[in-house]
Coordinates of C-alpha atoms in Angstrom, one line a residue:
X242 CA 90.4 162.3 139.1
X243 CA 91.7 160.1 136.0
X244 CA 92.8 157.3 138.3
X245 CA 89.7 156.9 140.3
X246 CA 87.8 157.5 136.6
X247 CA 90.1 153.8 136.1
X248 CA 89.1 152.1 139.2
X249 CA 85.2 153.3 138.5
X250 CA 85.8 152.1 134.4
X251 CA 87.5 148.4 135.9
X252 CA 84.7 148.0 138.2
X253 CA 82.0 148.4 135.1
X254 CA 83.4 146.2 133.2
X255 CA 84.5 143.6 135.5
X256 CA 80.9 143.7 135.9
X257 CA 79.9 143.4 132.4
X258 CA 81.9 140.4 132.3
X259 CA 80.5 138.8 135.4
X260 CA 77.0 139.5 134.2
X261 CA 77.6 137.8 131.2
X262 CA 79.3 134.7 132.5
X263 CA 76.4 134.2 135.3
X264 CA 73.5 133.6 132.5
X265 CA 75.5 131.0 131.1
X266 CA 75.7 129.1 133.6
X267 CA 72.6 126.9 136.1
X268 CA 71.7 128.0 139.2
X269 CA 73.5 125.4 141.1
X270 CA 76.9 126.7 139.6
X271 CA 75.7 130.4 140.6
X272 CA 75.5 128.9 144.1
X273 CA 78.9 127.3 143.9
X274 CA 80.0 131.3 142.4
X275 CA 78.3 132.9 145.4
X276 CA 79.6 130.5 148.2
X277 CA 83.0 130.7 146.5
X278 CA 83.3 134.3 146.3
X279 CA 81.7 134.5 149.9
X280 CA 84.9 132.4 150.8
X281 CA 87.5 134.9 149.1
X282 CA 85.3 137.9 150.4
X283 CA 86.4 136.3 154.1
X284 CA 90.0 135.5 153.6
X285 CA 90.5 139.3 152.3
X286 CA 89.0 140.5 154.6
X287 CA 90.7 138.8 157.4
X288 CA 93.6 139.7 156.2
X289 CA 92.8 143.0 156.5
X290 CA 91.1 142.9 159.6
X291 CA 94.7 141.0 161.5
X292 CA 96.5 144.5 160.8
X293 CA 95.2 146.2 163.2
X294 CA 97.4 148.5 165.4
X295 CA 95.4 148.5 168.7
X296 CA 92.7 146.0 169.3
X297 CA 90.6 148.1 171.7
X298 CA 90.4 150.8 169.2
X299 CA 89.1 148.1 166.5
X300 CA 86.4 147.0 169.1
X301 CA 85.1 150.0 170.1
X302 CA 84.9 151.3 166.6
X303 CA 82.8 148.0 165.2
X304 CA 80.8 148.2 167.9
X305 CA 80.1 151.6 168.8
X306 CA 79.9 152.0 165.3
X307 CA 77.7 149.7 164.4
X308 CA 75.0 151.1 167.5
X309 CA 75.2 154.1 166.0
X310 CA 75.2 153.1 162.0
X311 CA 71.8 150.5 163.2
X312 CA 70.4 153.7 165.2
X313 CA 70.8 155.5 161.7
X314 CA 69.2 152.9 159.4
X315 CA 72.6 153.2 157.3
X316 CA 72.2 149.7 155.5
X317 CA 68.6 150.5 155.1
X318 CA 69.1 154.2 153.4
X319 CA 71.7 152.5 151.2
X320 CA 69.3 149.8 149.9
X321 CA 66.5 152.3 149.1
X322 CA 69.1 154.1 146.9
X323 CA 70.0 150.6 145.3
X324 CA 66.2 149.5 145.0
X325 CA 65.3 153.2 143.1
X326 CA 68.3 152.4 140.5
X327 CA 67.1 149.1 140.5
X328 CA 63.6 150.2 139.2
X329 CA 64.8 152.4 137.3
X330 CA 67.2 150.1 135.3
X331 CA 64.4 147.1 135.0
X332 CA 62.1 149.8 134.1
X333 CA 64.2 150.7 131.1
X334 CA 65.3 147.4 130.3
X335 CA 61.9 145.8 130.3
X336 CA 60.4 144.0 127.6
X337 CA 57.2 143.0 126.8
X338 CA 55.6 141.5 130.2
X339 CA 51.9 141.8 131.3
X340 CA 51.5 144.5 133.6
X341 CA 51.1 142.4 136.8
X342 CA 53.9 139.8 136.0
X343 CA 56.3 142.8 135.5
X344 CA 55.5 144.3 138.7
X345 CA 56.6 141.0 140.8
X346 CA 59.3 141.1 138.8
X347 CA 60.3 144.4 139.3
X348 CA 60.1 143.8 142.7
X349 CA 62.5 140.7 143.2
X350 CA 65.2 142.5 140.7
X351 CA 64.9 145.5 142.5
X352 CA 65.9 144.1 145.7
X353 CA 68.4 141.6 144.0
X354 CA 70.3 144.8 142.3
X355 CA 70.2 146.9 145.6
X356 CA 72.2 143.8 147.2
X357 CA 74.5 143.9 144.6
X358 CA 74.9 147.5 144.9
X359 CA 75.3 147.6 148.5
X360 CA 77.7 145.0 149.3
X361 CA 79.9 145.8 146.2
X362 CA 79.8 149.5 147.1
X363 CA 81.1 148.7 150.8
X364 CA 83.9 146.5 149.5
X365 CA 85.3 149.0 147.1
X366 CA 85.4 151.3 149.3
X367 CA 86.6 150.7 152.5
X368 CA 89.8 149.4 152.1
X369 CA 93.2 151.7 152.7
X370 CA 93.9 151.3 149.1
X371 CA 91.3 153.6 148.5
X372 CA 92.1 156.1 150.8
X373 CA 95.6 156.3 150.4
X374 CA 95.6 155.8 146.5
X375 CA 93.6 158.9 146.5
X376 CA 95.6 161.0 148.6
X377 CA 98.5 160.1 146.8
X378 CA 96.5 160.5 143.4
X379 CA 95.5 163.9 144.8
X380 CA 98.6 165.3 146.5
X381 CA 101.5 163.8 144.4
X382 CA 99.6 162.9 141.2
X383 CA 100.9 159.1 141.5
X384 CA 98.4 156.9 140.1
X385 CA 100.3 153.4 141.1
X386 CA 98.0 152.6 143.9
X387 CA 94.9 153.3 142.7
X388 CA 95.6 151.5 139.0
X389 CA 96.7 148.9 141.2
X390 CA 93.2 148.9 142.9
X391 CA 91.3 148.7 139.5
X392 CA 93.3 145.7 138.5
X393 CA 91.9 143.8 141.7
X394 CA 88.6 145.9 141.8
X395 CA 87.9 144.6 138.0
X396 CA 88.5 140.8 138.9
X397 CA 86.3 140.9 142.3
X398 CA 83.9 142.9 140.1
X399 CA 83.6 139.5 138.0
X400 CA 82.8 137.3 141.2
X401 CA 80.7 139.7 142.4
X402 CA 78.5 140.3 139.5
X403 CA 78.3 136.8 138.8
X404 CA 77.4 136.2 142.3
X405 CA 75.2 139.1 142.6
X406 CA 74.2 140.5 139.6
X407 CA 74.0 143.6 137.9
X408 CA 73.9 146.1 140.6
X409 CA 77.6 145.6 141.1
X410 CA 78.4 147.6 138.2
X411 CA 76.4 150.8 140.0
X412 CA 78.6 150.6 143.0
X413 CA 81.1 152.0 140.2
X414 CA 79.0 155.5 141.5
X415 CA 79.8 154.9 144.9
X416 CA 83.7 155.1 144.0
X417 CA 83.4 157.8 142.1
X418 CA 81.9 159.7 144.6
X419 CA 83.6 158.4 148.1
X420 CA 87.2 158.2 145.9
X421 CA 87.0 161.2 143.9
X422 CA 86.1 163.1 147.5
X423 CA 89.6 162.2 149.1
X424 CA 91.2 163.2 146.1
X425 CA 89.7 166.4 145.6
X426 CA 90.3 166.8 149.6
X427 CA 93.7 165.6 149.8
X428 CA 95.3 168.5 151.0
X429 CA 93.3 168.9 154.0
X430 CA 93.2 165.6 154.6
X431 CA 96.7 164.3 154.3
X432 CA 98.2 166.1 157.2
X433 CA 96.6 163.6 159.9
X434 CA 97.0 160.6 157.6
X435 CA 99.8 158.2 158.8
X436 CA 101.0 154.1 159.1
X437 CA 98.9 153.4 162.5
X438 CA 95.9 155.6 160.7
X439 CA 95.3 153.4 157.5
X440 CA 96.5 150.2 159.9
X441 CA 93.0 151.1 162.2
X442 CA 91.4 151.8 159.5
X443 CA 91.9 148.8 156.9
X444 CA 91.4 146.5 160.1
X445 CA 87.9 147.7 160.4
X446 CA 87.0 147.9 156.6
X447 CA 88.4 144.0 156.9
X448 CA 85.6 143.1 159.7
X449 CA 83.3 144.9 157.0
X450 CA 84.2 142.6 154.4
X451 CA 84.0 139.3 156.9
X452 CA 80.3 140.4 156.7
X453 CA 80.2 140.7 153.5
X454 CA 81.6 137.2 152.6
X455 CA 79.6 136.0 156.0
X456 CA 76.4 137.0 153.9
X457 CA 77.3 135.6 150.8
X458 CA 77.9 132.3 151.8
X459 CA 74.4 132.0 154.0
X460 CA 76.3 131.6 157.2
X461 CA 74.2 135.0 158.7
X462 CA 72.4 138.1 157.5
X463 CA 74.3 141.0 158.7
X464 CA 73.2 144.9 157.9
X465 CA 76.9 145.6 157.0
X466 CA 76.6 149.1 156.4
X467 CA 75.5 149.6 159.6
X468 CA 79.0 149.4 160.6
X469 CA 80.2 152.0 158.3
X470 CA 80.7 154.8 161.3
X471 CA 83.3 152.1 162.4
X472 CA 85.5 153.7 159.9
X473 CA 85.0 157.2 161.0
X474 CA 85.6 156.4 164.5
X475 CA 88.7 154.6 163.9
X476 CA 90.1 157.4 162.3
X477 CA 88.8 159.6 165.4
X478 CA 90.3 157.3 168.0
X479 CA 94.1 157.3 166.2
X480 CA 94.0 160.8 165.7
X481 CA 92.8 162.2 169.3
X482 CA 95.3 159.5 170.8
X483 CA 98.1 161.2 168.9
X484 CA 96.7 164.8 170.0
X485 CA 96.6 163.7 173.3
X486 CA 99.7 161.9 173.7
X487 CA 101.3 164.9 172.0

C-alpha cells in the first residue's frame, strides 16, 4: 500500500500547486489552461486508445458499456459524491458571506469541485499503469510502475487543478480506494492478467480520456463515467475468449 499511498500523496499535491497557480492568473489564461490541458487529455488518450488488441472487443465494450453505465446513472452517482464533498469543503472553508449569497455560491463551487473530482478520478484511474503497477506492487512488492505513475499523475494533477479546480485533489480518494483494491487483491487477480488483457483494457480507458479532453476543450458534453463498465467488459471479453479458445 506505500506505493499507491505515493501516487494518492503526488496527486494532492500536484493539486495544491495547480490550485495555487490558477488564482494567479485571469480567466482568459484559465481558458487557454483548460483548452490546453483538454488538448494533452486527447493526445494521451489516443495514444492509449491505438493499442488495442482487437477492435471489435473495443467497440462492443464502449458501447455496450456505455448503455449499460447511462442505464446506471454512473456519471450521475459519481457527481453526487463530488457535490457532497464539495459542500462539505465550501462549508468548512467559508468565510464571512450573507446567508443567501453563500448559498449561490455553494451551489456553483459545489458543482465546479464535483467536475473536478469526476474527471480527475476517471483519468487516474483507468489507465493499465494502475492496474498493473498494483499487481506488481501487490504480488512482487516492485514499486517502479506505480512511482512511475505519481510522477506523471502529480504533473497532470497541476493542469488539472488549474483547469478544474480543487476537486482534483479528492480524486486522490478514488486512487486510494480503486489502487489500493488491486493491490490488496493481487493474488487473485493476477492469474488472468496478461499482454492482450491490459492492451483491451488501456485502449478503452484511452476512449475515456478522449472524453475527457473532448469536455475540457468545449467540443461536447459527454457523461464519461457512463462508460466505466467498458472496462469491466473488456476484461470479460479477453478472458472468456481465452477460455474458450482454450
Amino acid at each position: 500500500m506505500l506505493a499507491v499511498l505515493v501516487n494518492c500523496i503526488a496527486i494532492i499535491i500536484g493539486s495544491l500547486i495547480g490550485v495555487v497557480f490558477s488564482k494567479k492568473i485571469s480567466d482568459n489564461l484559465s481558458k487557454v489552461v483548460q483548452t490546453g490541458a483538454g488538448v494533452v487529455t486527447v493526445v494521451i488518450g489516443m495514444e492509449m486508445a491505438l493499442a488495442y488488441d482487437n477492435i471489435i472487443f473495443l467497440a462492443m465494450a464502449i458501447i455496450t458499456g456505455g448503455i449499460i453505465g447511462s442505464w446506471m446513472d454512473i456519471d450521475g452517482r459519481i457527481l453526487m459524491v463530488g457535490d457532497a464533498l464539495g459542500r462539505l469543503v465550501l462549508r468548512k472553508s467559508a468565510t464571512s458571506k450573507t446567508a443567501a449569497t453563500e448559498g449561490d455560491g455553494d451551489e456553483t463551487g459545489a458543482s465546479n469541485f464535483a467536475y473536478g473530482f469526476l474527471n480527475s478520478s476517471v483519468l487516474f484511474c483507468v489507465g493499465a499503469m494502475a492496474i498493473l503497477g498494483s499487481l506488481k506492487a501487490g504480488i512482487d512488492g516492485d514499486y517502479t510502475i506505480i512511482f512511475t505513475k505519481s510522477v506523471l499523475d502529480g504533473f497532470m494533477a497541476i493542469v488539472f487543478a488549474a483547469a478544474l479546480g480543487i476537486g482534483s485533489a479528492f480524486s486522490a480518494l478514488s486512487v486510494l480506494v480503486y489502487q489500493g483494491g488491486l493491490t490488496l487483491l493481487a493474488a487473485l487477480v493476477a492469474p488472468y492478467v496478461n499482454d492482450i488483457l491490459l492492451a483491451e483494457l488501456g485502449a478503452a480507458g484511452g476512449v475515456l480520456i478522449i472524453m475527457i479532453g473532448l469536455n475540457l476543450i468545449g467540443i461536447a458534453r459527454i457523461k464519461t463515467a457512463d462508460y466505466l463498465p467498458a472496462l469491466v467488459l473488456s476484461g470479460i471479453f479477453v478472458v472468456a475468449k481465452d477460455l474458450l479458445v482454450g
